[in-house]
Every structure is written in structure tokens, then in C-alpha cells.
């Protein structure tokens, strides 16, 4: 099914021999006019693209302190060189984080620093040529913006920020990526990434209600656009029907039902994902984020809760207050927004949920920390809650839980290989190869602990794993939603009164 | 007053001005540029105090580097601590009478010279022989190590091989600080050592040595993780700023006529 070889999973991760140019052919489809326009970007490469690109870069350097500091500060120490899953999986040295940064930094040096203007060869400065733009397009679409490198850099240089800046510059000259930009357009037009209009959502949710009724005999509701509900749930649209996502959505509904919390989804904000982040466009990110605020105001809810999605939680947790706040019209007793795991965890702690762990006895579970949750957000009140809370939930609903090796989880977690706007079929080779470090860690617990399932709290991770697990000899249904495990263990009682 | 004294006096005044003004302007630029969004690398401290602790562990112990790679860490840490000691030891050439603690660290300062050299050579060996690090190195990265090694080696050579009249050197530098020019000894090794230091001071604000001020401005390290509790609002600053940046003159902007052939 593919013209590349799946990397071999060894006992331990090898440090690859460098293979320069090994992935220079990897490029996602270029966006077209119809997808660029709605986002405010030119439809094709503009005539004086170099000047436009440099002007855009100047603007970003003047408006983003991180970018400016990161451009200047790298000492080429090499600490980050072996930290990127795409480097480990492809052996292409351009996928070493610092080498990826240098694609932009070399141009920065050439046009914005004296040594680069005067002695370009000496400092590795480069003119912004068509060839360079081509390399940008290739390698800035081989970064999932996972921030693993930023954990290890002595100055916290975050290649994700640099990738975002480069993508923003590319969009400004009309060389955008089709996958991300088309999806953002769908959110503006219809309300979600998948382009599901309100009637289709209603239909799906009614189907879920019937399904749960059939399975459990209980009337669990999956409401849409219900004014006056306490909680607005914003969840990635993949949760409406993709596998295993939808089993997670079923789980959220059961949790709310069991806790007696009234809740609703919104068709206006029927998408938690915010691909504005991926393309580094703060304007587009803000427009998408505003939909959540608008929905909350319109429906008159008291709380906003986000479903399982990694980058969505980053935007929600870290940026929503900045982009669409202040949220002083919501109930001040709850943080804005909350993660569904925070809600479920708190209910479990209070003993508000009846759980039958044995329902999951056929599973031996491990947990994949999604990069944006791990390294760009938090859950609960203490740093690191994003690691403990999901694990405590799983351990409350499963008898068999095992962690993968410590250098592959927590803040050191490896990306699934499909994040950051790369979850598209035109990048399949990259996605498969980038999954290698995670697959290697998974194999270890599969062999040593007999692990059967990989649980995740990210729509992208779930889709990516469903696709790449088979390449590595696993089954696609070995990836599960955390709230799917909750869903299976929860003992439902017929309707409870709203509190 | 010799020709050399005048030349070196001018060089040191010039280099000091370039260093202070250059770094000052950079720092001002960093401080002025808005950080539109909250992007600390998490788990991150949730309070100002916690952030100060995190920053201290980065600056003093190179904590992230320690997590990343023990070899680079030990070499880098030894080099920097030694550099600090060496710099402090040099205070005796500028201060009269010499502070008590500067006298106390003198012997350590000498060992530090060797440690610094060892650390730098170790880093250079890695840069040359580790394929990944060689790949990311520009000629300037090698030159920077060469420059520092040359400074350290010429300094140690004066201490152990070809002695220099350090009292006269002190008279020269104390004089400079009072805007007087006194004779500078003209041993070639001393002049070489001083010329290299001048070069280092001049390249500092234009090179990767900006990592020293830069680390304090890195948003992934200096922001507190409290976006839900406290609304981060420099977003607005960014929007205003963008408007300003769209105006015709953009500071440090691109040179016109980007050349496309190479
Ligand atoms: C706040 C003060 C400083 C901090 C926290 C700091 C930290 C670091 C760290 C963590 C590294 C990376 C590891 C390495 O490659 O050595 C590094 C590299 C380096 N630092 Fe500093 N540094 C500081 C000040 C200075 C100063 C004042 C100098 C100047 C002369 C300097 C010169 C260098 C050089 C040349 C390298 C690159 C070494 C190489 O090529 O491998 N640093 N610094
Ligand atoms: S952010 Fe992640 S994908 Fe991008 S360079 Fe760093 S480690 Fe690699
Ligand atoms: S770890 Fe940081 S300073 Fe070191 S090479 Fe990588 S980006 Fe540069």
C-alpha cells in the first residue's frame, strides 16, 4: 500500500546514521485559491514573494518575543539533535530540531543581522531562494509542533514556534498547506472540521442515544443546542463518528448523566480543534476560538468543558482566556475552560460515579501522553496534573495499567507522528516513520507486560494510531479513548435529577 | 606612553561601548517585543516565585541540558563555571584595592583556567566528531570555540611560560577606568591575549553569545503557567504592534532586492 518501508522496531531506539535528504521529497499538497481566500491568504505564490516573505518575517520578529529570542539564542550545542521523533524515524538530519530551525534562522541571519549581511558563509546565512522556500515547505511540514525539543534545549527554544512562524510566512506568500487551510475554511463555513451541518449532528446524536439505550437500557441524553444547560461541551468533531473517538463521546455523556449535570453540545462550536494554531495564524486561531465564546453566550451555559483533544486543549487551556475572554459571565466556581478529564476525575474522587473495574478486565492498558497536553497545558491545580489525572482515571476504571518507559512518557512523551497539521494521507510516509519511537515504547510494554490497549485523549492521536498501528504489526482497534474505558466501567442508573 | 598603549586604550573603549550598547539594545528590543500568548513549556511553575526558581535552575545548573545530554552538560557546565571564576579573578586588574573575596578566589581562578580549557576542548571534540553536531555547525561555531580557547591558552601561557609585568597591566586598566592612559607592557603574548578579548567583546552582541541575555527572555521558561487564573493580555499589544509594523519603516527590516540566485 505504500512505496516506503516501515522502519524496523528494535529492542532499543538506535541513534540513526545521518541520511541527508532522505525526506526532502516529503511535501503535503499545496493549498489552492478556494482554500486560501477564506483565511485571508493569497491563492498562489505572489510575484515578489521574497519581499513579502521578508516583510512578514520582520512583522513576526517585532510582534513575537519568543521568535526573536529563539532566532538569536541557539548556540548549536546539539542537545536537541536526537530528540525529534521525525529525525529518529527518518534519519534525515534536517529533521533534527536545530537543523529545522536553521532553515529559517539562516535567512533571518542573512537579512536581519550584521554578520549575516557581511559574512554570510561564515555564519551559515542564506539568501531566500526558491530552493530555500521549497525546503521550508518540505521540512516545516515535517514538524508536528510537539515541543519535545523545547523540553531539552537549555534556552527552551521551541521549534514549534519557529515552524508556526515559517508556515505563517508561507501562507503570506501564497504557499499554504491544503489540509490545514481547507479544514479551517470548513469551520468558518459550517462550524467543524468535518463539515457536519446541524441536521447531521442531530441525527448522529440521536443514533448514539439509541445505541446506548440498546446497550444499557438507560436513557442517556446527547443534547445539541439546548439553551440553559449548565455545561457547554466542546469536542473534536471526530468524536461524532470516527472510531474509537465516538466511544469516548458516549463516555462523556454517561459521566454527565451519572453526575446529574445538564449539558449540551453546540452546532456553532461543534469543533474543539483549532487548526489556526498549526499554521501559526493567531488571527484565524482567534476567529475559531471566538465561536466557543459565542456559543457559550448564546446557550447561556455556566461552564465550558472540552472533550479529548490534545492541541484543542492547548488552545483552550492556554489561549482561550486571552483570545476570547474574559469569561466573567460563567460560574466563577469553575476554571474556564475545564477538561473532561478534570470533570470525571473530580467526580471519581467525590465518589459520585459507580464504577465496575472488572468491565475492563479483558484489557491491559497503557497511556499515551499527547504532546500538547503534556508540554503545553495542565490539568488540575498542580503542575503535572496533566499526567496524573488521566492515569488516575484509567486506574479507577481498569485493573491492569502499565506505563511505557519513563523517557517516553510525561514531559518526555513522543508524538504519535500525526500532530501539528500532518494528519493527512499525502504525508503517510512521514506519519508512519515518525511513529517509530512510540511504537518502540509500545512494543516494550506489549512484550513485557502483555499490554493490549493504548489509551489516548487526543482525536489526532487516535486517528493516527488507528492508521499506523497496522504498519507495525498491531491491530487498529488497540487504540482506545480514555472515556471509552470509563464508559465501559460506569454503572448507569436511570435518570438522575439535575443538580 | 607607547603606541601600543594608545591603540589598546582605543580598542578597549570601543569594544566596551560596542558590548554595552549592543547588548543593551538587544535586551531593550527583547523587552519591548510583546509575547502575545502563554507558551511556557509545561509542567511549569504556576507563580512568579516558581518561575524565578525555574530560571535559576536553568542559569545555574543548566537543568534542561542536564536532562538532554550528560556529556554536553558536564563539558558546558565546567566551561561556564570556570569562565565565571576566571572573569571574577580578572577583577583584580580593575579594582584598587582588591576586594577581599576576589583575593580569596585567586587560586581557584587559576585552576578554573585549565578547567575552562578542558571544557572548551571537549566541546570542540564533540563538535568535530559527533556527526549530528558537525552537521549543525557553521564555521563561526568552530571559530567561537577557537577564539575562547586561544584566549584561555594565551592567558595560561602568561601565567606559566612567559611572565608579564601584571602590575603594569593593572596600572594600565585602572588608568583606563579613570580615563588616563598609562604605558601597557608590550609582550606579544599579552597583546595577543588582549586583542582576542577585544574581538570577543565586539562579536558578543552580534553572535550566538546572545544566549546569555536571551535565556532570561525565553517565554517557554520565564512564563508562569496560570492562563486560566490570570488573563494574559499582551495579545492586545501585539495587535497594536502589528498595526505599527505595517507602517512603511520597519526597523531592522529586510534589505530590498532580495537576491534569488546563489
Ligand atoms: C547567563 C549566562 C550564561 C548561561 C546561562 C549560559 C549557558 C550556556 C549553555 C547551557 C550552553 C550550551 C552548552 C554548550 O554547548 O556549551 C552554552 C554554550 C556556550 N556558551 Fe554560554 N552561557 C552563559 C554565558 C556565556 C558567556 C558570557 C559566554 C562568553 C564568552 C558564553 C559562551 C558560550 C559558548 C561559546 C557556547 C558554545 C559552546 C559550544 O560551541 O559548544 N556563555 N552556554
Ligand atoms: S516540535 Fe516536535 S516535531 Fe517539531 S522539531 Fe521539535 S521534536 Fe520535532
Ligand atoms: S538544544 Fe537549543 S541551543 Fe542547543 S542546538 Fe538545540 S536549539 Fe540550539
mmCIF file of N, CA, C and O and ligand atoms in Angstrom, chain A residues 73-79 153-155, chain B residues 55-56 58-66 72-73 75-77 79-80 83-84 87 116 119-120 122-124 126-127 133 137 140-142 144-146 148 151 200-201 204 208-216, ligand 1:
data_model
loop_
_atom_site.group_PDB
_atom_site.id
_atom_site.type_symbol
_atom_site.label_atom_id
_atom_site.label_comp_id
_atom_site.label_asym_id
_atom_site.label_seq_id
_atom_site.Cartn_x
_atom_site.Cartn_y
_atom_site.Cartn_z
ATOM 1 N N UNK A 73 19.331 33.030 19.997
ATOM 2 C CA UNK A 73 19.979 32.408 21.154
ATOM 3 C C UNK A 73 20.627 31.048 20.922
ATOM 4 O O UNK A 73 21.439 30.620 21.737
ATOM 5 N N UNK A 74 20.268 30.358 19.858
ATOM 6 C CA UNK A 74 20.763 28.982 19.728
ATOM 7 C C UNK A 74 22.286 28.967 19.655
ATOM 8 O O UNK A 74 22.890 29.693 18.867
ATOM 9 N N UNK A 75 22.926 28.129 20.491
ATOM 10 C CA UNK A 75 24.391 28.036 20.465
ATOM 11 C C UNK A 75 24.878 26.812 19.695
ATOM 12 O O UNK A 75 26.064 26.504 19.722
ATOM 13 N N UNK A 76 23.950 26.086 19.057
ATOM 14 C CA UNK A 76 24.325 24.881 18.322
ATOM 15 C C UNK A 76 25.006 23.869 19.245
ATOM 16 O O UNK A 76 26.010 23.260 18.875
ATOM 17 N N UNK A 77 24.446 23.719 20.438
ATOM 18 C CA UNK A 77 25.057 22.790 21.386
ATOM 19 C C UNK A 77 24.759 21.346 20.994
ATOM 20 O O UNK A 77 25.482 20.434 21.380
ATOM 21 N N UNK A 78 23.648 21.136 20.279
ATOM 22 C CA UNK A 78 23.331 19.788 19.832
ATOM 23 C C UNK A 78 22.462 18.988 20.793
ATOM 24 O O UNK A 78 22.134 17.838 20.509
ATOM 25 N N UNK A 79 22.058 19.593 21.904
ATOM 26 C CA UNK A 79 21.275 18.847 22.888
ATOM 27 C C UNK A 79 19.948 18.351 22.310
ATOM 28 O O UNK A 79 19.432 17.321 22.715
ATOM 29 N N UNK A 153 16.122 21.850 25.328
ATOM 30 C CA UNK A 153 17.002 22.958 24.945
ATOM 31 C C UNK A 153 17.318 23.807 26.171
ATOM 32 O O UNK A 153 16.427 24.173 26.923
ATOM 33 N N UNK A 154 18.592 24.140 26.381
ATOM 34 C CA UNK A 154 18.940 24.946 27.557
ATOM 35 C C UNK A 154 18.270 26.316 27.580
ATOM 36 O O UNK A 154 18.186 26.927 28.636
ATOM 37 N N UNK A 155 17.803 26.801 26.456
ATOM 38 C CA UNK A 155 17.080 28.085 26.440
ATOM 39 C C UNK A 155 15.609 27.898 26.139
ATOM 40 O O UNK A 155 14.907 28.860 25.841
ATOM 41 N N UNK B 55 14.065 29.487 36.472
ATOM 42 C CA UNK B 55 15.092 30.215 35.742
ATOM 43 C C UNK B 55 16.458 30.020 36.409
ATOM 44 O O UNK B 55 17.475 29.811 35.735
ATOM 45 N N UNK B 56 16.456 30.069 37.741
ATOM 46 C CA UNK B 56 17.720 29.897 38.455
ATOM 47 C C UNK B 56 18.302 28.514 38.180
ATOM 48 O O UNK B 56 19.508 28.368 37.943
ATOM 49 N N UNK B 58 17.948 26.790 35.576
ATOM 50 C CA UNK B 58 18.470 26.792 34.206
ATOM 51 C C UNK B 58 19.813 27.515 34.132
ATOM 52 O O UNK B 58 20.772 27.033 33.529
ATOM 53 N N UNK B 59 19.873 28.683 34.746
ATOM 54 C CA UNK B 59 21.065 29.513 34.611
ATOM 55 C C UNK B 59 22.222 28.950 35.433
ATOM 56 O O UNK B 59 23.376 28.960 34.993
ATOM 57 N N UNK B 60 21.915 28.437 36.619
ATOM 58 C CA UNK B 60 22.988 27.970 37.487
ATOM 59 C C UNK B 60 23.382 26.526 37.171
ATOM 60 O O UNK B 60 24.562 26.200 37.143
ATOM 61 N N UNK B 61 22.398 25.675 36.929
ATOM 62 C CA UNK B 61 22.713 24.252 36.745
ATOM 63 C C UNK B 61 22.520 23.754 35.312
ATOM 64 O O UNK B 61 22.813 22.607 35.023
ATOM 65 N N UNK B 62 21.992 24.574 34.417
ATOM 66 C CA UNK B 62 21.675 24.126 33.067
ATOM 67 C C UNK B 62 20.766 22.887 33.135
ATOM 68 O O UNK B 62 21.037 21.846 32.525
ATOM 69 N N UNK B 63 19.673 23.032 33.888
ATOM 70 C CA UNK B 63 18.814 21.894 34.200
ATOM 71 C C UNK B 63 18.296 21.162 32.951
ATOM 72 O O UNK B 63 18.356 19.940 32.861
ATOM 73 N N UNK B 64 17.801 21.925 31.962
ATOM 74 C CA UNK B 64 17.268 21.272 30.764
ATOM 75 C C UNK B 64 18.356 20.513 30.021
ATOM 76 O O UNK B 64 18.144 19.404 29.528
ATOM 77 N N UNK B 65 19.523 21.134 29.955
ATOM 78 C CA UNK B 65 20.630 20.485 29.271
ATOM 79 C C UNK B 65 21.021 19.192 29.991
ATOM 80 O O UNK B 65 21.352 18.189 29.366
ATOM 81 N N UNK B 66 20.929 19.233 31.317
ATOM 82 C CA UNK B 66 21.219 18.040 32.110
ATOM 83 C C UNK B 66 20.276 16.906 31.725
ATOM 84 O O UNK B 66 20.695 15.753 31.553
ATOM 85 N N UNK B 72 27.312 16.732 27.042
ATOM 86 C CA UNK B 72 27.319 18.164 26.742
ATOM 87 C C UNK B 72 27.189 18.934 28.044
ATOM 88 O O UNK B 72 27.841 19.949 28.248
ATOM 89 N N UNK B 73 26.337 18.412 28.941
ATOM 90 C CA UNK B 73 26.091 19.133 30.181
ATOM 91 C C UNK B 73 27.378 19.309 30.976
ATOM 92 O O UNK B 73 27.710 20.419 31.378
ATOM 93 N N UNK B 75 30.525 19.117 30.143
ATOM 94 C CA UNK B 75 31.516 19.969 29.474
ATOM 95 C C UNK B 75 31.087 21.434 29.511
ATOM 96 O O UNK B 75 31.876 22.329 29.819
ATOM 97 N N UNK B 76 29.826 21.673 29.205
ATOM 98 C CA UNK B 76 29.330 23.051 29.158
ATOM 99 C C UNK B 76 29.355 23.673 30.544
ATOM 100 O O UNK B 76 29.725 24.830 30.712
ATOM 101 N N UNK B 77 28.964 22.884 31.530
ATOM 102 C CA UNK B 77 28.869 23.441 32.874
ATOM 103 C C UNK B 77 30.259 23.760 33.415
ATOM 104 O O UNK B 77 30.492 24.835 33.964
ATOM 105 N N UNK B 79 32.886 24.426 31.680
ATOM 106 C CA UNK B 79 33.373 25.594 30.945
ATOM 107 C C UNK B 79 32.786 26.892 31.489
ATOM 108 O O UNK B 79 33.506 27.859 31.749
ATOM 109 N N UNK B 80 31.467 26.927 31.703
ATOM 110 C CA UNK B 80 30.848 28.187 32.128
ATOM 111 C C UNK B 80 31.212 28.569 33.560
ATOM 112 O O UNK B 80 31.451 29.739 33.839
ATOM 113 N N UNK B 83 34.607 29.794 33.411
ATOM 114 C CA UNK B 83 34.626 31.125 32.796
ATOM 115 C C UNK B 83 34.253 32.191 33.812
ATOM 116 O O UNK B 83 34.896 33.248 33.907
ATOM 117 N N UNK B 84 33.231 31.881 34.602
ATOM 118 C CA UNK B 84 32.793 32.844 35.614
ATOM 119 C C UNK B 84 33.915 33.123 36.606
ATOM 120 O O UNK B 84 34.221 34.280 36.926
ATOM 121 N N UNK B 87 36.618 35.190 35.036
ATOM 122 C CA UNK B 87 36.226 36.595 34.907
ATOM 123 C C UNK B 87 36.325 37.297 36.259
ATOM 124 O O UNK B 87 36.841 38.414 36.352
ATOM 125 N N UNK B 116 38.427 25.472 32.192
ATOM 126 C CA UNK B 116 37.761 26.127 31.065
ATOM 127 C C UNK B 116 38.315 25.594 29.750
ATOM 128 O O UNK B 116 37.568 25.247 28.831
ATOM 129 N N UNK B 119 37.062 22.068 29.220
ATOM 130 C CA UNK B 119 35.667 22.056 28.797
ATOM 131 C C UNK B 119 35.539 22.464 27.332
ATOM 132 O O UNK B 119 34.842 21.824 26.544
ATOM 133 N N UNK B 120 36.237 23.518 26.964
ATOM 134 C CA UNK B 120 36.150 24.016 25.587
ATOM 135 C C UNK B 120 36.678 22.995 24.586
ATOM 136 O O UNK B 120 36.084 22.767 23.532
ATOM 137 N N UNK B 122 36.815 19.789 25.028
ATOM 138 C CA UNK B 122 35.838 18.703 24.977
ATOM 139 C C UNK B 122 34.673 19.055 24.064
ATOM 140 O O UNK B 122 34.229 18.241 23.238
ATOM 141 N N UNK B 123 34.171 20.274 24.206
ATOM 142 C CA UNK B 123 33.053 20.702 23.362
ATOM 143 C C UNK B 123 33.464 20.708 21.890
ATOM 144 O O UNK B 123 32.700 20.331 21.010
ATOM 145 N N UNK B 124 34.685 21.117 21.632
ATOM 146 C CA UNK B 124 35.132 21.183 20.242
ATOM 147 C C UNK B 124 35.284 19.771 19.657
ATOM 148 O O UNK B 124 34.914 19.500 18.520
ATOM 149 N N UNK B 126 33.560 17.204 20.495
ATOM 150 C CA UNK B 126 32.204 16.751 20.153
ATOM 151 C C UNK B 126 31.732 17.393 18.857
ATOM 152 O O UNK B 126 31.139 16.749 17.998
ATOM 153 N N UNK B 127 32.001 18.680 18.734
ATOM 154 C CA UNK B 127 31.541 19.397 17.546
ATOM 155 C C UNK B 127 32.174 18.824 16.275
ATOM 156 O O UNK B 127 31.575 18.823 15.207
ATOM 157 N N UNK B 133 26.350 16.870 15.487
ATOM 158 C CA UNK B 133 26.724 18.235 15.878
ATOM 159 C C UNK B 133 27.583 18.871 14.789
ATOM 160 O O UNK B 133 27.479 20.068 14.526
ATOM 161 N N UNK B 137 26.901 22.648 12.598
ATOM 162 C CA UNK B 137 27.880 23.686 12.910
ATOM 163 C C UNK B 137 28.219 24.512 11.674
ATOM 164 O O UNK B 137 28.504 23.971 10.617
ATOM 165 N N UNK B 140 31.450 29.712 11.952
ATOM 166 C CA UNK B 140 31.512 30.611 13.113
ATOM 167 C C UNK B 140 31.431 29.855 14.437
ATOM 168 O O UNK B 140 31.961 30.310 15.450
ATOM 169 N N UNK B 141 30.760 28.697 14.428
ATOM 170 C CA UNK B 141 30.677 27.930 15.674
ATOM 171 C C UNK B 141 32.038 27.368 16.061
ATOM 172 O O UNK B 141 32.398 27.312 17.236
ATOM 173 N N UNK B 142 32.788 26.947 15.059
ATOM 174 C CA UNK B 142 34.145 26.474 15.338
ATOM 175 C C UNK B 142 35.029 27.649 15.751
ATOM 176 O O UNK B 142 35.806 27.551 16.706
ATOM 177 N N UNK B 144 34.277 30.394 17.201
ATOM 178 C CA UNK B 144 33.981 30.881 18.547
ATOM 179 C C UNK B 144 34.727 30.048 19.579
ATOM 180 O O UNK B 144 35.310 30.587 20.526
ATOM 181 N N UNK B 145 34.708 28.729 19.405
ATOM 182 C CA UNK B 145 35.444 27.873 20.339
ATOM 183 C C UNK B 145 36.938 28.147 20.213
ATOM 184 O O UNK B 145 37.656 28.224 21.213
ATOM 185 N N UNK B 146 37.407 28.315 18.995
ATOM 186 C CA UNK B 146 38.822 28.608 18.784
ATOM 187 C C UNK B 146 39.219 29.901 19.475
ATOM 188 O O UNK B 146 40.267 29.981 20.134
ATOM 189 N N UNK B 148 37.805 31.363 22.088
ATOM 190 C CA UNK B 148 37.830 31.218 23.544
ATOM 191 C C UNK B 148 39.023 30.383 23.988
ATOM 192 O O UNK B 148 39.664 30.674 24.999
ATOM 193 N N UNK B 151 42.046 32.536 23.853
ATOM 194 C CA UNK B 151 42.099 33.478 24.980
ATOM 195 C C UNK B 151 42.586 32.756 26.231
ATOM 196 O O UNK B 151 43.495 33.225 26.934
ATOM 197 N N UNK B 200 36.351 39.297 21.150
ATOM 198 C CA UNK B 200 35.214 38.618 21.786
ATOM 199 C C UNK B 200 34.146 39.632 22.197
ATOM 200 O O UNK B 200 32.955 39.423 21.981
ATOM 201 N N UNK B 201 34.609 40.747 22.789
ATOM 202 C CA UNK B 201 33.652 41.761 23.237
ATOM 203 C C UNK B 201 32.878 42.336 22.057
ATOM 204 O O UNK B 201 31.686 42.612 22.149
ATOM 205 N N UNK B 204 30.301 39.775 20.633
ATOM 206 C CA UNK B 204 29.271 39.338 21.579
ATOM 207 C C UNK B 204 27.844 39.738 21.169
ATOM 208 O O UNK B 204 26.970 38.881 21.036
ATOM 209 N N UNK B 208 25.919 34.267 18.636
ATOM 210 C CA UNK B 208 25.141 33.379 19.489
ATOM 211 C C UNK B 208 25.433 33.593 20.963
ATOM 212 O O UNK B 208 24.741 33.036 21.804
ATOM 213 N N UNK B 209 26.438 34.420 21.273
ATOM 214 C CA UNK B 209 26.686 34.708 22.693
ATOM 215 C C UNK B 209 25.501 35.438 23.309
ATOM 216 O O UNK B 209 25.389 35.552 24.524
ATOM 217 N N UNK B 210 24.589 35.899 22.461
ATOM 218 C CA UNK B 210 23.350 36.490 22.959
ATOM 219 C C UNK B 210 22.519 35.490 23.751
ATOM 220 O O UNK B 210 21.506 35.855 24.327
ATOM 221 N N UNK B 211 22.947 34.219 23.767
ATOM 222 C CA UNK B 211 22.192 33.276 24.597
ATOM 223 C C UNK B 211 22.235 33.684 26.056
ATOM 224 O O UNK B 211 21.331 33.355 26.812
ATOM 225 N N UNK B 212 23.282 34.413 26.455
ATOM 226 C CA UNK B 212 23.384 34.776 27.878
ATOM 227 C C UNK B 212 22.246 35.705 28.305
ATOM 228 O O UNK B 212 21.514 35.390 29.241
ATOM 229 N N UNK B 213 22.030 36.837 27.604
ATOM 230 C CA UNK B 213 20.818 37.594 27.960
ATOM 231 C C UNK B 213 19.543 36.891 27.491
ATOM 232 O O UNK B 213 18.512 36.978 28.145
ATOM 233 N N UNK B 214 19.625 36.171 26.367
ATOM 234 C CA UNK B 214 18.425 35.585 25.765
ATOM 235 C C UNK B 214 17.691 34.644 26.701
ATOM 236 O O UNK B 214 16.464 34.649 26.755
ATOM 237 N N UNK B 215 18.428 33.848 27.452
ATOM 238 C CA UNK B 215 17.780 32.825 28.273
ATOM 239 C C UNK B 215 16.760 33.452 29.221
ATOM 240 O O UNK B 215 15.705 32.893 29.472
ATOM 241 N N UNK B 216 17.044 34.681 29.676
ATOM 242 C CA UNK B 216 16.124 35.313 30.629
ATOM 243 C C UNK B 216 14.828 35.765 29.953
ATOM 244 O O UNK B 216 13.834 36.017 30.614
HETATM 245 C C1 LIG C 1 23.739 33.749 31.880
HETATM 246 C C2 LIG C 1 24.860 33.305 31.479
HETATM 247 C C3 LIG C 1 25.073 32.085 30.607
HETATM 248 C C4 LIG C 1 24.350 30.923 30.557
HETATM 249 C C5 LIG C 1 23.135 30.517 31.380
HETATM 250 C C6 LIG C 1 24.963 30.093 29.543
HETATM 251 C C7 LIG C 1 24.523 28.828 29.184
HETATM 252 C C8 LIG C 1 25.038 28.086 28.147
HETATM 253 C C9 LIG C 1 24.590 26.776 27.791
HETATM 254 C C10 LIG C 1 23.524 25.981 28.537
HETATM 255 C C11 LIG C 1 25.276 26.391 26.690
HETATM 256 C C12 LIG C 1 25.050 25.107 25.906
HETATM 257 C C13 LIG C 1 26.030 24.065 26.145
HETATM 258 C C14 LIG C 1 27.302 24.217 25.356
HETATM 259 O O1 LIG C 1 27.319 23.937 24.158
HETATM 260 O O2 LIG C 1 28.302 24.622 25.949
HETATM 261 C C15 LIG C 1 26.172 27.438 26.346
HETATM 262 C C16 LIG C 1 27.058 27.421 25.290
HETATM 263 C C17 LIG C 1 28.029 28.369 25.081
HETATM 264 N N1 LIG C 1 28.281 29.471 25.863
HETATM 265 FE FE1 LIG C 1 27.168 30.115 27.423
HETATM 266 N N2 LIG C 1 26.028 30.752 28.998
HETATM 267 C C18 LIG C 1 26.133 31.976 29.621
HETATM 268 C C19 LIG C 1 27.096 32.949 29.383
HETATM 269 C C20 LIG C 1 28.114 32.842 28.458
HETATM 270 C C21 LIG C 1 29.123 33.838 28.229
HETATM 271 C C22 LIG C 1 29.252 35.161 28.997
HETATM 272 C C23 LIG C 1 29.922 33.357 27.252
HETATM 273 C C24 LIG C 1 31.106 34.053 26.680
HETATM 274 C C25 LIG C 1 32.015 34.277 26.404
HETATM 275 C C26 LIG C 1 29.417 32.068 26.830
HETATM 276 C C27 LIG C 1 29.947 31.287 25.826
HETATM 277 C C28 LIG C 1 29.370 30.137 25.334
HETATM 278 C C29 LIG C 1 29.807 29.442 24.150
HETATM 279 C C30 LIG C 1 30.952 29.844 23.254
HETATM 280 C C31 LIG C 1 28.965 28.336 23.988
HETATM 281 C C32 LIG C 1 29.014 27.298 22.868
HETATM 282 C C33 LIG C 1 29.874 26.166 23.205
HETATM 283 C C34 LIG C 1 29.952 25.195 22.061
HETATM 284 O O3 LIG C 1 30.301 25.624 20.946
HETATM 285 O O4 LIG C 1 29.674 24.012 22.252
HETATM 286 N N3 LIG C 1 28.316 31.777 27.589
HETATM 287 N N4 LIG C 1 26.003 28.469 27.254
#
